[in-house]
Coordinates of C-alpha atoms and ligand atoms in Angstrom, one line a residue:
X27 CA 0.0 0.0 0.0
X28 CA 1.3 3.4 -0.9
X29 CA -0.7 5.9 0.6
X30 CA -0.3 10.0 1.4
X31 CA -1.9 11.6 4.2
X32 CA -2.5 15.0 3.3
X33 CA -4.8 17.6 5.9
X34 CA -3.4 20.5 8.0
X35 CA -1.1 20.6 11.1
X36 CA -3.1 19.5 13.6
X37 CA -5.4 17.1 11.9
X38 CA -3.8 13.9 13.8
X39 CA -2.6 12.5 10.2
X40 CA 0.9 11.3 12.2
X41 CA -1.1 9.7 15.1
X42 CA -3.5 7.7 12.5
X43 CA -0.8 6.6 10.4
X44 CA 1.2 5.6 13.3
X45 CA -2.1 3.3 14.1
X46 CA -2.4 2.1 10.8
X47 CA 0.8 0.5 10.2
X48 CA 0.5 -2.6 12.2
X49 CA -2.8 -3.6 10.1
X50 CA -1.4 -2.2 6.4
X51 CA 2.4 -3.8 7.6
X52 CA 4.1 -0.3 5.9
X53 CA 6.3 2.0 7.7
X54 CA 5.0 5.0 8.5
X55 CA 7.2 8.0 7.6
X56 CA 7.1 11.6 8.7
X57 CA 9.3 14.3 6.9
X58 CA 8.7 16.4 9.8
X59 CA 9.8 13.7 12.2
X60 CA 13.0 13.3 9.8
X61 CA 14.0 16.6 9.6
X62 CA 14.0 17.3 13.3
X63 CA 16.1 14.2 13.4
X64 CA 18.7 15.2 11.2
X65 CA 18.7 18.9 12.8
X66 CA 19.9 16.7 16.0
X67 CA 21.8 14.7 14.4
X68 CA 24.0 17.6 13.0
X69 CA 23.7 16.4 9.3
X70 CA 24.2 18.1 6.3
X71 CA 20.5 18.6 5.6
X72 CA 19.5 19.1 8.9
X73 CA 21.8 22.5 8.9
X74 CA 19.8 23.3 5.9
X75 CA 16.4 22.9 7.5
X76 CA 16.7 24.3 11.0
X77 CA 15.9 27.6 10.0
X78 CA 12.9 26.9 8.2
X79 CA 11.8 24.9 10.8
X80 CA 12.3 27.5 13.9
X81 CA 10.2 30.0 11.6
X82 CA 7.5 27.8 10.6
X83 CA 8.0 28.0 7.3
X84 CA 8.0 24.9 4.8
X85 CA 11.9 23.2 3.8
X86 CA 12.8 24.4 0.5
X87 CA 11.6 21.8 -1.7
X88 CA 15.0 20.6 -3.4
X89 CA 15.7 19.7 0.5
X90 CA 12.5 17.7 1.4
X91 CA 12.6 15.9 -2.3
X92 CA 16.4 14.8 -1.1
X93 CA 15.2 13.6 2.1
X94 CA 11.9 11.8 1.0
X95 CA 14.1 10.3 -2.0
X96 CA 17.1 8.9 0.7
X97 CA 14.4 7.3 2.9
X98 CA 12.4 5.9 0.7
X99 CA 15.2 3.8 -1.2
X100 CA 15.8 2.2 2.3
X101 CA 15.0 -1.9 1.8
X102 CA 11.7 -1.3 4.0
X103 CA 9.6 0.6 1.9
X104 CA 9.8 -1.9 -0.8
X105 CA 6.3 -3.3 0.1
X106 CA 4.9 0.6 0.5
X107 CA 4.8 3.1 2.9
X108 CA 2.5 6.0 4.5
X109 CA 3.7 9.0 3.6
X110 CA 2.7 11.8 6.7
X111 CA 3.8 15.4 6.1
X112 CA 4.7 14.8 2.3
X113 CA 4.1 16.0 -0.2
X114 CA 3.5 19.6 1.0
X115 CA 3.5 21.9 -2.6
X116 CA 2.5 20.9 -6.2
X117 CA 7.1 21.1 -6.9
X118 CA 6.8 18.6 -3.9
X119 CA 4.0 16.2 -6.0
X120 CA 5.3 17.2 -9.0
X121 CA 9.0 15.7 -8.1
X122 CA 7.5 12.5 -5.9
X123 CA 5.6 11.9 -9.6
X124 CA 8.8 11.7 -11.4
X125 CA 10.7 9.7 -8.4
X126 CA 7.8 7.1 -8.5
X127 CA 7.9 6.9 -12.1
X128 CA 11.5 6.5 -12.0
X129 CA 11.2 3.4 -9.7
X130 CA 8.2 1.6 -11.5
X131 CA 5.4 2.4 -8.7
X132 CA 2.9 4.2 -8.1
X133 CA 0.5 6.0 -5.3
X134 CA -2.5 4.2 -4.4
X135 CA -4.1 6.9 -2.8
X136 CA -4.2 10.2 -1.0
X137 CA -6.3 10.5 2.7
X138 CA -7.5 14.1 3.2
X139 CA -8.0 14.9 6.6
X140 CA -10.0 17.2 7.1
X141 CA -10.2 20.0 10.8
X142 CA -11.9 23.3 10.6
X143 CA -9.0 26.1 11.4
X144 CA -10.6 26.6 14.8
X145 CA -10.4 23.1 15.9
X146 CA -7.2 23.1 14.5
X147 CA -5.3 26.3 16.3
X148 CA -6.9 24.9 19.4
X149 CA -5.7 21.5 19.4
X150 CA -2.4 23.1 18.3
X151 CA -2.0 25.1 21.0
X152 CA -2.9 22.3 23.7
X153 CA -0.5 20.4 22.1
X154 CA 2.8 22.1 23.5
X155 CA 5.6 20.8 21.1
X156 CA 8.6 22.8 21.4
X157 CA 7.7 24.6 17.9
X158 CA 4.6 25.3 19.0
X159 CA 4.3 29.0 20.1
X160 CA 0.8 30.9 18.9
X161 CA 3.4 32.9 16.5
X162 CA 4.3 29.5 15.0
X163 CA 1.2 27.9 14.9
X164 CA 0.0 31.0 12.9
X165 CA 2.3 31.0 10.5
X166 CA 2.2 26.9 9.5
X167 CA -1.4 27.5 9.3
X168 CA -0.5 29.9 7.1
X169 CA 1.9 28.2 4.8
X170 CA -0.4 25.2 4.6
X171 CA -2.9 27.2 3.3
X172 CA -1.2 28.4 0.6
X173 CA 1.0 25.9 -0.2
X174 CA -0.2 22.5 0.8
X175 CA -4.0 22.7 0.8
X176 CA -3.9 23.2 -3.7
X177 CA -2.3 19.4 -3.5
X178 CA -6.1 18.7 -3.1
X179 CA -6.9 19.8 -6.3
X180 CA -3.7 17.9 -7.7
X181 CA -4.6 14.8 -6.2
X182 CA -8.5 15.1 -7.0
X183 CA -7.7 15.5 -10.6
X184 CA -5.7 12.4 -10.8
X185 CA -8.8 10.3 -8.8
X186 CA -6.6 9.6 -5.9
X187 CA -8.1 11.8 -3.2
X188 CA -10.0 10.4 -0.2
X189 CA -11.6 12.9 2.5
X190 CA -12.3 11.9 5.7
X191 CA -13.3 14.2 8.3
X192 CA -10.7 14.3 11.3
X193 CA -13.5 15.4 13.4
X194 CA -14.2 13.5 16.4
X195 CA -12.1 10.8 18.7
X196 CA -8.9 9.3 17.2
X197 CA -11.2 5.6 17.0
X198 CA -13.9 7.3 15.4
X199 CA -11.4 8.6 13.1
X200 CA -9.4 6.0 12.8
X201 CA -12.5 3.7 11.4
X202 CA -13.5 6.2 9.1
X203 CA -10.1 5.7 7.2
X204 CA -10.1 1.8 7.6
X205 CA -13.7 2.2 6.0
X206 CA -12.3 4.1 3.1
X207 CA -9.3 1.5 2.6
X208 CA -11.5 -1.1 2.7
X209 CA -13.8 0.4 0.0
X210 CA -10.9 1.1 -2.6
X211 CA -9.8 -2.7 -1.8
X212 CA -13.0 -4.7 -2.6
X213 CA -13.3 -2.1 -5.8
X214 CA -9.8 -2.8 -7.1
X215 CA -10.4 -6.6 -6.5
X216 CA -13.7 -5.8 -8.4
X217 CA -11.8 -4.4 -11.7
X218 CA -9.9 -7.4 -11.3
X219 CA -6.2 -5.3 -10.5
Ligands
AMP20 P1 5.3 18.3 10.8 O1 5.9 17.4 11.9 O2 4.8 17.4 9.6 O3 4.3 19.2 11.3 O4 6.5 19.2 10.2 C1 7.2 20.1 11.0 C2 7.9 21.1 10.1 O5 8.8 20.4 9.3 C3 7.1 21.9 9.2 O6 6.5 23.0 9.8 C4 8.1 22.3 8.1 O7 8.9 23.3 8.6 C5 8.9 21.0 8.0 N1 8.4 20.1 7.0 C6 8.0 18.8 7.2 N2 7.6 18.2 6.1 C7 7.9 19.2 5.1 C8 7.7 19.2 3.7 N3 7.2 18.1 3.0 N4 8.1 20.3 3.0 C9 8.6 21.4 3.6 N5 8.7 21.4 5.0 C10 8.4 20.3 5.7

């Protein structure tokens, strides 16, 4: 299964993908998560990032592409993956495209979840990570309304998009994507694929 989460900060698309690996048997992988790692780590790319990521302001995209492309040539994504936090801009999906290409596969789908910016700044803000200040939170709000949330449109035109309202307790929300994986199963098994 290769599958995107897309939906805002906030939405809980790390905490459901976390959940969902044991039953899909895919690593879950989180640019977010790898960039702070390599900030820690001192690497190359993680001098690169740590600005952008103190300001709350997207990774230039050359970087992220790097990052996503290192990772997911690693031997355990071979059977898929879930994909949390990328891509984030239309050069981001536009890139991933040509990567998957590249390596023969392709995406099976992309989950939308979806939080109303109210819900969203709240649960941000109760949330307490270290790059989480009300400044912050403004401004990743921000940039993923004006660069992440058109990667709807991208992904809708190509038939891959899925929305699932992130609304509610993390089971509730949690069966609402299982139904939707479910659904694209028995229809693919349908069309014979
Ligand atoms: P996250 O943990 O997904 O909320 O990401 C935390 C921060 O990492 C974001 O605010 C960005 O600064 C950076 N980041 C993570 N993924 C990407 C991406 N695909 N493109 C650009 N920046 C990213």
């Amino acid at each position: 299964m290769r599958i995107v989460f897309l939906g805002p900060p906030g939405a809980g698309k790390g905490t459901q993908a976390n959940r969902l690996m044991a039953d899909l048997g895919v690593p879950h992988l989180s640019t977010g998560e790898l960039l702070r790692e390599a900030v820690r780590l001192h690497k190359p790319l993680g001098l690169q990032a740590k600005a952008f990521l103190d300001a709350g302001r997207l990774v230039p995209d050359s970087v992220v592409l790097e990052l996503a492309e290192q990772r997911l040539r690693q031997d355990d994504c071979r059977r898929g993956w879930l994909l949390d936090g990328f891509p984030r801009t239309v050069a981001q999906a536009e890139g991933f495209d040509q990567m998957l290409q590249a390596a023969g596969g392709r995406l099976d789908m992309v989950i939308d979840v979806e939080v109303d910016r109210e819900t969203l700044e709240a649960r941000l803000l109760s949330r307490g990570r270290s790059d989480d200040s009300p400044e912050l939170i403004r401004k990743r709000l921000h940039e993923y309304y004006e660069l992440t949330r058109p990667l709807t449109d991208y992904y809708r035109q190509r038939g891959l998009l899925r929305a699932v309202s992130g609304i509610g307790t993390l089971d509730e929300v949690l069966t609402r994507i299982r139904n939707v994986l479910s659904a694209d199963v028995q229809l693919s098994d349908r069309a014979g694929r």
